Short mmCIF file of C-alpha atoms in Angstrom, two decimals:
data_model
loop_
_atom_site.label_atom_id
_atom_site.label_comp_id
_atom_site.label_asym_id
_atom_site.label_seq_id
_atom_site.Cartn_x
_atom_site.Cartn_y
_atom_site.Cartn_z
CA MET A 18 11.97 22.61 3.38
CA TYR A 19 14.71 20.77 5.20
CA THR A 20 14.19 19.43 8.73
CA ASP A 21 14.65 16.42 11.00
CA LEU A 22 10.96 15.54 10.48
CA ASP A 23 9.66 11.96 10.77
CA PRO A 24 7.74 11.74 7.44
CA LEU A 25 5.23 9.18 8.71
CA VAL A 26 4.32 11.27 11.69
CA ALA A 27 4.35 14.44 9.66
CA ALA A 28 1.95 12.92 7.02
CA THR A 29 -0.35 11.55 9.73
CA GLY A 30 -0.39 14.87 11.48
CA LEU A 31 -1.52 16.68 8.36
CA ALA A 32 -4.26 14.16 7.84
CA ALA A 33 -5.44 14.56 11.43
CA SER A 34 -5.16 18.42 11.39
CA GLY A 35 -8.49 19.06 9.90
CA LEU A 36 -7.04 21.33 7.12
CA PHE A 37 -8.35 19.33 4.36
CA SER A 38 -11.96 17.90 3.96
CA THR A 39 -10.51 15.70 1.09
CA TYR A 40 -7.02 14.22 1.34
CA VAL A 41 -4.92 11.29 0.34
CA VAL A 42 -1.74 10.21 2.18
CA TYR A 43 0.28 7.86 -0.03
CA GLU A 44 3.49 6.19 0.80
CA GLY A 45 5.38 5.39 -2.36
CA PRO A 46 9.06 4.09 -2.96
CA ASP A 47 10.51 7.47 -2.20
CA GLY A 48 8.52 8.55 0.79
CA TRP A 49 5.10 9.97 1.68
CA SER A 50 2.90 12.43 -0.19
CA VAL A 51 -0.10 14.31 1.28
CA ALA A 52 -2.58 15.51 -1.27
CA GLY A 53 -5.04 18.07 0.36
CA GLY A 54 -8.00 19.93 -1.19
CA VAL A 55 -9.18 19.83 -4.78
CA VAL A 56 -8.19 21.80 -7.87
CA ALA A 57 -9.56 19.28 -10.37
CA GLU A 58 -11.48 16.19 -9.88
CA VAL A 59 -12.86 13.21 -11.84
CA VAL A 60 -15.48 10.75 -10.51
CA LEU A 61 -16.38 7.88 -12.71
CA LYS A 62 -19.75 6.22 -12.17
CA PRO A 63 -21.25 3.18 -14.01
CA ASP A 64 -23.16 5.54 -16.35
CA THR A 65 -21.69 8.92 -16.03
CA ILE A 66 -18.39 10.79 -15.55
CA ARG A 67 -18.35 13.96 -13.35
CA CYS A 68 -15.50 16.38 -14.10
CA THR A 69 -14.48 19.42 -12.13
CA LYS A 70 -12.03 22.04 -13.19
CA ASP A 71 -11.67 25.83 -13.31
CA GLY A 72 -14.36 26.06 -10.70
CA SER A 73 -17.09 24.32 -12.71
CA THR A 74 -18.49 20.83 -12.72
CA VAL A 75 -19.91 18.89 -15.58
CA GLU A 76 -21.54 15.45 -15.41
CA ARG A 77 -22.26 13.61 -18.62
CA PRO A 78 -22.95 10.02 -19.78
CA TRP A 79 -20.00 7.94 -21.06
CA GLN A 80 -19.73 5.13 -23.57
CA GLY A 81 -17.03 2.86 -24.67
CA ASP A 82 -13.84 2.64 -22.69
CA PRO A 83 -14.28 4.22 -19.27
CA LEU A 84 -10.54 4.70 -18.85
CA ALA A 85 -10.31 6.66 -22.12
CA GLN A 86 -12.71 9.22 -20.46
CA VAL A 87 -10.53 9.58 -17.45
CA ARG A 88 -7.39 9.98 -19.53
CA GLU A 89 -8.98 12.54 -21.74
CA PHE A 90 -10.03 14.64 -18.67
CA LEU A 91 -6.59 14.51 -17.17
CA GLU A 92 -4.68 15.32 -20.35
CA GLY A 93 -6.92 18.36 -20.84
CA LEU A 94 -5.94 19.92 -17.61
CA GLU A 95 -4.34 23.39 -17.94
CA LEU A 96 -2.03 22.79 -14.97
CA SER A 97 1.68 22.41 -15.02
CA ASP A 98 3.30 19.41 -13.54
CA TRP A 99 0.05 18.02 -12.09
CA ARG A 100 -0.24 14.75 -10.15
CA ALA A 101 -3.54 13.11 -9.35
CA TYR A 102 -4.35 10.91 -6.31
CA GLY A 103 -7.27 8.70 -5.54
CA TRP A 104 -8.71 5.18 -5.93
CA SER A 105 -10.36 2.70 -8.22
CA ALA A 106 -12.92 0.14 -7.23
CA PHE A 107 -12.58 -3.56 -7.94
CA GLU A 108 -15.65 -3.47 -10.15
CA LEU A 109 -14.05 -0.89 -12.47
CA ALA A 110 -12.82 -4.08 -14.28
CA TYR A 111 -16.41 -5.10 -14.78
CA ALA A 112 -17.10 -1.80 -16.53
CA VAL A 113 -14.09 -2.06 -18.81
CA ALA A 114 -15.28 -5.51 -19.69
CA GLY A 115 -18.82 -4.32 -20.44
CA ARG A 116 -20.39 -6.10 -17.48
CA CYS A 117 -23.22 -4.78 -15.37
CA VAL A 118 -21.89 -2.77 -12.36
CA GLU A 119 -23.55 -2.09 -9.02
CA ASN A 120 -21.12 0.50 -7.51
CA GLU A 121 -21.99 4.10 -7.17
CA VAL A 122 -18.36 5.06 -7.81
CA LEU A 123 -15.74 3.13 -9.86
CA LEU A 124 -12.84 5.68 -9.72
CA HIS A 125 -12.27 8.92 -7.97
CA LEU A 126 -9.13 11.02 -8.65
CA VAL A 127 -8.24 14.58 -7.56
CA VAL A 128 -5.42 16.91 -8.32
CA PRO A 129 -4.82 18.57 -4.89
CA ARG A 130 -4.81 22.24 -4.05
CA THR A 131 -1.83 21.61 -1.74
CA GLU A 132 0.78 18.80 -2.11
CA ILE A 133 3.33 17.88 0.44
CA ARG A 134 6.09 15.41 -0.48
CA LEU A 135 7.86 14.04 2.67
CA SER A 136 10.98 11.96 3.00
CA GLU A 137 13.47 11.48 5.80
CA GLY A 138 14.82 14.91 6.59
CA ARG A 139 13.21 16.70 3.66
CA ALA A 140 9.80 18.07 2.77
CA LEU A 141 8.50 19.85 -0.41
CA VAL A 142 5.29 21.87 -0.05
CA ARG A 143 3.63 23.35 -3.10
CA GLY A 144 0.15 24.90 -3.35
CA LEU A 145 -2.07 27.45 -4.88
CA ASP A 146 -3.14 29.05 -1.58
CA PRO A 147 -0.49 30.88 0.41
CA ARG A 148 -2.66 30.83 3.51
CA GLU A 149 -3.16 27.00 3.29
CA THR A 150 0.64 26.51 2.98
CA ALA A 151 1.17 28.71 6.04
CA LEU A 152 -1.33 26.48 7.97
CA VAL A 153 0.53 23.43 6.80
CA GLU A 154 3.64 24.89 8.35
CA GLN A 155 1.89 25.40 11.66
CA VAL A 156 0.73 21.81 11.70
CA LEU A 157 4.24 20.57 11.12
CA ALA A 158 5.53 22.79 13.87
CA GLY A 159 2.80 21.91 16.42
CA PRO A 160 3.05 20.00 19.67
CA GLU A 161 4.13 16.39 19.42
CA THR A 162 1.54 13.90 20.51
CA GLU A 163 1.50 10.14 19.76
CA PRO A 164 -2.02 9.29 18.71
CA GLU A 165 -1.73 5.53 19.42
CA ALA A 166 -0.66 6.29 22.97
CA ARG A 167 -3.92 8.32 23.60
CA GLY A 168 -6.54 5.99 22.28
CA ARG A 169 -7.62 2.56 23.34
CA GLN A 170 -7.52 -0.39 20.93
CA VAL A 171 -10.69 -1.17 19.07
CA PRO A 172 -11.62 -4.86 19.56
CA VAL A 173 -12.26 -6.86 16.40
CA ASP A 174 -13.83 -10.33 16.19
CA ILE A 175 -12.06 -11.95 13.20
CA GLU A 176 -14.12 -15.11 13.60
CA VAL A 177 -17.21 -13.44 12.12
CA GLY A 178 -18.33 -15.20 9.03
CA VAL A 179 -16.00 -18.08 9.25
CA ALA A 180 -18.48 -20.87 8.65
CA ALA A 181 -19.99 -19.21 5.64
CA TYR A 182 -16.46 -18.70 4.27
CA ARG A 183 -15.65 -22.36 4.60
CA ASP A 184 -18.64 -23.13 2.50
CA SER A 185 -17.72 -20.60 -0.17
CA VAL A 186 -14.30 -22.03 -0.44
CA ALA A 187 -15.72 -25.59 -0.88
CA VAL A 188 -18.14 -24.38 -3.55
CA VAL A 189 -15.25 -22.68 -5.53
CA VAL A 190 -13.11 -25.80 -5.33
CA ASP A 191 -15.93 -27.74 -6.85
CA ARG A 192 -16.29 -25.27 -9.67
CA ILE A 193 -12.58 -25.40 -10.25
CA ARG A 194 -12.65 -29.28 -10.45
CA ALA A 195 -15.65 -28.91 -12.84
CA GLY A 196 -13.36 -26.95 -15.21
CA GLU A 197 -15.00 -23.62 -14.96
CA LEU A 198 -11.79 -21.87 -13.76
CA GLN A 199 -8.37 -22.41 -12.19
CA LYS A 200 -8.35 -19.87 -9.32
CA ALA A 201 -10.54 -17.49 -7.59
CA VAL A 202 -9.73 -15.09 -4.68
CA VAL A 203 -12.80 -15.21 -2.42
CA SER A 204 -13.04 -12.80 0.58
CA ARG A 205 -14.95 -12.35 3.76
CA ILE A 206 -16.05 -9.11 5.59
CA VAL A 207 -15.45 -8.44 9.28
CA PRO A 208 -17.45 -5.66 10.86
CA VAL A 209 -15.67 -3.15 13.13
CA ALA A 210 -16.97 -0.61 15.71
CA PRO A 211 -17.51 2.84 14.22
CA ASP A 212 -15.16 4.66 16.69
CA VAL A 213 -11.86 3.98 14.75
CA ASP A 214 -9.50 6.95 14.63
CA PHE A 215 -8.20 6.56 11.02
CA PRO A 216 -5.05 8.84 11.23
CA ALA A 217 -4.01 7.24 14.67
CA SER A 218 -4.75 3.80 13.43
CA TYR A 219 -2.69 4.41 10.29
CA LEU A 220 0.23 5.57 12.31
CA ALA A 221 0.10 2.58 14.72
CA GLY A 222 -0.51 0.10 11.87
CA ARG A 223 2.32 1.48 9.59
CA ARG A 224 4.85 1.11 12.54
CA ALA A 225 3.80 -2.54 12.94
CA ASN A 226 3.69 -3.31 9.14
CA THR A 227 6.23 -3.61 6.31
CA PRO A 228 4.14 -2.86 3.27
CA ALA A 229 4.98 -2.30 -0.35
CA ARG A 230 2.81 0.82 -0.13
CA SER A 231 0.57 2.40 2.42
CA TYR A 232 -2.23 4.89 2.29
CA LEU A 233 -4.78 6.98 4.31
CA LEU A 234 -7.64 8.70 2.56
CA ASP A 235 -10.83 10.67 3.05
CA MET A 236 -12.65 11.29 -0.28
CA GLY A 237 -16.32 11.84 -0.61
CA ASP A 238 -18.19 9.39 1.59
CA LEU A 239 -15.22 6.92 1.78
CA GLN A 240 -12.43 6.65 4.34
CA ALA A 241 -9.74 4.05 4.15
CA LEU A 242 -6.35 3.20 5.46
CA GLY A 243 -4.20 0.25 4.41
CA PHE A 244 -0.88 -1.41 4.13
CA SER A 245 -0.76 -2.77 0.57
CA PRO A 246 1.45 -5.88 0.20
CA GLU A 247 1.92 -5.42 -3.54
CA THR A 248 1.66 -3.00 -6.39
CA VAL A 249 -0.70 -3.68 -9.27
CA VAL A 250 1.35 -1.56 -11.60
CA GLU A 251 4.25 0.87 -11.56
CA VAL A 252 4.97 3.01 -14.70
CA GLN A 253 8.00 5.21 -14.90
CA PRO A 254 8.25 8.35 -17.10
CA ASP A 255 10.48 6.34 -19.58
CA ARG A 256 7.51 3.82 -19.90
CA THR A 257 9.19 1.04 -17.89
CA VAL A 258 6.34 -0.99 -16.35
CA ALA A 259 6.46 -3.32 -13.37
CA SER A 260 3.92 -5.44 -11.51
CA GLN A 261 4.42 -7.39 -8.30
CA PRO A 262 2.31 -10.48 -7.98
CA LEU A 263 2.18 -12.06 -4.38
CA ALA A 264 0.47 -15.34 -3.90
CA GLY A 265 1.19 -17.87 -1.12
CA THR A 266 0.95 -17.04 2.45
CA ARG A 267 2.10 -18.16 5.90
CA ALA A 268 1.99 -16.37 9.17
CA LEU A 269 4.76 -14.32 10.79
CA THR A 270 5.06 -15.11 14.46
CA GLY A 271 7.22 -13.72 17.23
CA ASP A 272 9.35 -16.93 17.10
CA ALA A 273 12.27 -16.77 14.59
CA ASP A 274 12.50 -20.60 14.48
CA GLU A 275 8.78 -20.91 13.81
CA ASN A 276 8.89 -18.32 11.11
CA ARG A 277 11.75 -20.29 9.36
CA ARG A 278 9.71 -23.43 9.64
CA LEU A 279 6.65 -21.74 8.05
CA ARG A 280 8.84 -20.24 5.35
CA GLU A 281 10.18 -23.68 4.43
CA GLU A 282 6.68 -25.05 4.52
CA LEU A 283 5.52 -22.17 2.11
CA LEU A 284 8.39 -22.79 -0.31
CA THR A 285 7.47 -26.51 -0.60
CA ASP A 286 3.74 -26.52 -0.39
CA PRO A 287 2.40 -27.73 -3.88
CA LYS A 288 -0.84 -25.68 -3.52
CA GLU A 289 0.96 -22.52 -2.78
CA LEU A 290 3.57 -23.00 -5.49
CA HIS A 291 0.88 -23.74 -8.05
CA GLU A 292 -1.20 -20.74 -7.10
CA HIS A 293 1.90 -18.50 -7.33
CA ALA A 294 3.10 -19.83 -10.66
CA ILE A 295 -0.23 -19.34 -12.46
CA SER A 296 -0.48 -15.86 -11.05
CA VAL A 297 3.12 -14.99 -12.47
CA LYS A 298 2.11 -16.52 -15.85
CA VAL A 299 -0.92 -14.30 -16.02
CA ALA A 300 1.14 -11.18 -15.07
CA VAL A 301 3.60 -12.01 -17.90
CA ASP A 302 0.86 -12.53 -20.46
CA GLU A 303 -0.90 -9.31 -19.47
CA LEU A 304 2.18 -7.13 -19.62
CA ALA A 305 2.98 -8.54 -23.03
CA GLY A 306 0.02 -6.68 -24.38
CA PRO A 307 0.99 -2.98 -23.78
CA CYS A 308 4.74 -3.69 -23.64
CA LYS A 309 7.25 -4.67 -26.37
CA PRO A 310 6.98 -8.40 -25.98
CA GLU A 311 10.75 -8.93 -26.02
CA THR A 312 11.09 -6.69 -22.95
CA VAL A 313 8.80 -8.61 -20.60
CA VAL A 314 10.84 -10.56 -18.05
CA VAL A 315 10.42 -12.05 -14.57
CA GLN A 316 12.85 -10.01 -12.60
CA GLU A 317 12.37 -11.87 -9.28
CA TYR A 318 10.65 -15.17 -8.84
CA MET A 319 9.29 -16.77 -5.65
CA VAL A 320 11.24 -14.73 -3.18
CA ILE A 321 9.85 -14.27 0.36
CA LYS A 322 8.41 -10.84 1.25
CA GLU A 323 7.43 -10.14 4.84
CA ARG A 324 4.34 -7.99 5.09
CA GLY A 325 3.28 -7.27 8.71
CA SER A 326 1.72 -10.41 10.27
CA VAL A 327 2.38 -12.59 7.18
CA GLN A 328 5.05 -13.75 4.68
CA HIS A 329 4.39 -14.22 0.99
CA LEU A 330 5.85 -15.76 -2.09
CA ALA A 331 6.55 -12.72 -4.27
CA SER A 332 7.72 -12.12 -7.90
CA ARG A 333 8.28 -9.09 -10.01
CA VAL A 334 7.51 -8.86 -13.70
CA VAL A 335 8.82 -5.89 -15.73
CA GLY A 336 8.58 -4.64 -19.27
CA ARG A 337 8.78 -1.56 -21.44
CA MET A 338 6.03 0.20 -23.30
CA PRO A 339 6.50 2.15 -26.53
CA GLN A 340 7.25 5.84 -25.78
CA ASP A 341 3.85 6.98 -27.15
CA ALA A 342 1.95 4.69 -24.78
CA SER A 343 -0.14 5.85 -21.80
CA PRO A 344 0.13 4.60 -18.21
CA TRP A 345 -3.53 3.81 -18.59
CA ASP A 346 -2.61 1.21 -21.19
CA ALA A 347 -0.54 -0.74 -18.57
CA PHE A 348 -3.28 -0.22 -15.92
CA ALA A 349 -5.93 -1.57 -18.17
CA ALA A 350 -3.75 -4.65 -19.06
CA VAL A 351 -3.20 -5.78 -15.47
CA PHE A 352 -6.20 -4.51 -13.52
CA PRO A 353 -7.58 -5.98 -11.35
CA ALA A 354 -4.53 -7.83 -9.82
CA VAL A 355 -4.74 -11.46 -10.67
CA THR A 356 -3.76 -12.08 -7.11
CA ALA A 357 -6.94 -10.59 -5.89
CA SER A 358 -9.28 -11.88 -8.66
CA GLY A 359 -8.37 -15.24 -10.26
CA VAL A 360 -7.67 -17.20 -13.41
CA PRO A 361 -9.14 -16.66 -15.83
CA LYS A 362 -10.35 -13.39 -14.67
CA HIS A 363 -13.87 -13.29 -16.12
CA ALA A 364 -14.77 -16.75 -14.69
CA ALA A 365 -13.27 -15.52 -11.40
CA TYR A 366 -15.61 -12.50 -11.41
CA ASP A 367 -18.57 -14.85 -11.59
CA ALA A 368 -17.30 -16.89 -8.74
CA ILE A 369 -16.66 -13.75 -6.60
CA SER A 370 -20.03 -12.35 -7.39
CA ASP A 371 -21.76 -15.61 -6.51
CA CYS A 372 -19.88 -16.13 -3.26
CA GLU A 373 -19.50 -12.61 -1.76
CA PRO A 374 -22.52 -10.67 -0.40
CA ARG A 375 -21.92 -7.40 -2.00
CA ALA A 376 -19.76 -5.38 -4.43
CA ARG A 377 -16.21 -4.93 -3.22
CA GLY A 378 -15.65 -1.35 -3.92
CA LEU A 379 -12.11 -0.27 -2.87
CA TYR A 380 -11.24 -3.71 -1.53
CA ALA A 381 -8.94 -5.43 -4.09
CA GLY A 382 -9.09 -2.21 -6.20
CA THR A 383 -6.23 0.36 -6.01
CA VAL A 384 -5.10 3.48 -4.33
CA MET A 385 -3.07 5.21 -6.95
CA THR A 386 -1.28 8.30 -8.16
CA VAL A 387 -0.80 9.31 -11.80
CA ALA A 388 1.20 12.33 -13.11
CA GLN A 389 1.56 14.53 -16.10
CA ASP A 390 5.04 13.05 -16.85
CA GLY A 391 3.53 9.61 -17.67
CA SER A 392 4.26 8.04 -14.29
CA MET A 393 1.67 5.86 -12.36
CA ASP A 394 1.88 3.95 -9.10
CA ALA A 395 -1.11 1.78 -8.16
CA ALA A 396 -1.25 -0.17 -4.83
CA LEU A 397 -3.38 -3.10 -4.50
CA ALA A 398 -6.00 -2.19 -1.77
CA LEU A 399 -5.71 -5.04 0.72
CA ARG A 400 -4.88 -5.18 4.50
CA SER A 401 -7.15 -2.23 4.89
CA VAL A 402 -10.03 -0.79 7.12
CA PHE A 403 -12.85 0.91 5.29
CA ARG A 404 -15.64 3.29 6.35
CA ARG A 405 -18.53 4.35 4.32
CA ARG A 406 -21.92 5.75 5.30
CA GLY A 407 -21.54 4.88 8.94
CA GLU A 408 -20.28 1.34 8.34
CA THR A 409 -16.67 0.36 9.26
CA TRP A 410 -15.24 -2.98 8.27
CA LEU A 411 -12.18 -5.10 7.31
CA GLN A 412 -12.06 -7.55 4.52
CA ALA A 413 -9.64 -10.37 3.61
CA GLY A 414 -9.52 -13.23 1.19
CA ALA A 415 -7.45 -16.20 0.00
CA GLY A 416 -6.63 -17.69 -3.34
CA VAL A 417 -8.68 -20.91 -3.91
CA VAL A 418 -7.35 -23.55 -6.33
CA GLU A 419 -8.11 -27.10 -6.92
CA HIS A 420 -6.04 -28.34 -3.95
CA SER A 421 -7.37 -25.75 -1.42
CA VAL A 422 -8.55 -26.97 2.07
CA PRO A 423 -11.30 -24.70 3.45
CA GLU A 424 -9.86 -24.60 6.95
CA ARG A 425 -6.37 -23.63 5.74
CA GLU A 426 -8.02 -20.65 3.57
CA VAL A 427 -9.86 -19.59 6.67
CA GLU A 428 -6.56 -19.44 8.61
CA GLU A 429 -5.04 -17.36 5.81
CA THR A 430 -7.77 -14.76 6.17
CA ARG A 431 -7.16 -14.62 9.84
CA GLU A 432 -3.41 -14.10 9.26
CA LYS A 433 -4.10 -11.27 6.95
CA LEU A 434 -6.72 -9.61 8.98
CA ARG A 435 -4.35 -9.39 11.97
CA CYS A 436 -2.16 -6.93 9.90
CA VAL A 437 -4.87 -4.39 10.63
CA ALA A 438 -7.23 -5.67 13.30
CA ASP A 439 -4.59 -5.59 16.11
CA ARG A 440 -3.73 -1.94 15.40
CA LEU A 441 -7.06 -0.12 15.36
CA VAL A 442 -7.16 2.83 17.67
CA ALA A 443 -10.34 4.36 18.98
CA ARG A 444 -11.27 8.01 18.74
CA THR A 445 -11.02 10.11 21.92
CA THR A 446 -12.96 13.28 22.82
CA GLU A 447 -9.67 15.19 22.76
CA SER A 448 -9.44 17.63 19.80
CA GLY A 449 -6.90 20.02 18.41
CA THR A 450 -3.91 17.81 19.13
CA VAL A 451 -2.04 16.12 16.29
CA PRO A 452 1.41 14.55 15.78
CA HIS A 453 4.10 16.75 14.45
CA ALA A 454 7.26 16.25 12.51
CA GLY A 455 9.73 17.42 15.17
CA PRO A 456 11.93 20.50 15.59
CA GLY A 457 14.20 21.91 12.90
CA LYS A 458 14.67 24.39 10.23
CA ARG A 459 11.83 24.81 7.69
CA GLU A 460 12.56 26.38 4.38
CA TYR A 461 9.59 26.25 1.93
CA VAL A 462 10.40 25.90 -1.70
#
């Protein structure tokens, strides 16, 4: 359909409409997608895999490579031009490595019953239920209301856990100096009041952020919204692969001169330059596995990317896989992102497990799409708010290397938390009012 719709507002309105008990909103390089309902579903757990298709569900034990189980299920779908949406937990990497895993869910993907692709002035709706597509049209044509104007801001105390975090950074620095590892990304958790309106907060936060990707989802017992600063992996149908490591951070302020000063500081700080360089080296080494080695190049190196309340050192590594390769080969090679785990990764897992109070789950995992044409887009799940089983929280970390100073790493977590913490909107008692895309001609195709 063609219209003068605002794709961000339209996507948020569909999420807030109540049409879908399961949904994923995903902002990719070409616009927003909304995946609603379930036609097929795969849920990977530490010991079993649960698959749903053709109206029936089978749960069975798995052994060996867990990603091979997921790939087999998706390739066996008798659906044309399918696209799956969902998320993977950070601890999926533990399962791939054969380590003990605590999470209940490691990966959750759905092929939606209705899919809406939104870009500036254009929307494509396809689905299996004509009644549902008609309801989608009603939501897009509904009365316009700006959610962030209705709700009050949810207060967040980003100082929670600061003292314990300083101690964790000091412990990791000692382990690095002892030769156990080179880098570990250690995070801290900040609790949030439970009355967050996720769609309204997503809309308000996206307008204030400049992410590489963004997402809003409600799947099973997990809700999340976020503004990802980088992609873990991007795979095109021609098997071109890219990864976008970001490491090295300074704040973005309201003062242009101060931003320039901080940018120059970032570009000359030995600790930040070292942290970034080793992250890029790991990304190159990892992509050399699934890709033809001679095709792996650093396309961008240490450019500045602005991401909401922070600015980062950013690089982009690209390569090309053989035509018979799977996007899961690329995913397995680079997951989890080195910028959210550490170097070497297995030693970083130990440091993270020792310093953090619980499993990460979606934090530092991915929100992702994968399609029948061999494409995949996986965003690193940072700068997010999470809700599960009545608990709502933020989480942020910093890359700890030998020259890290605990107070600077604490400040980095504050800078990152503000990307989300300052934009959380509370739920109201008002119901039945959602944002809409705006007036215009609607032609469904």
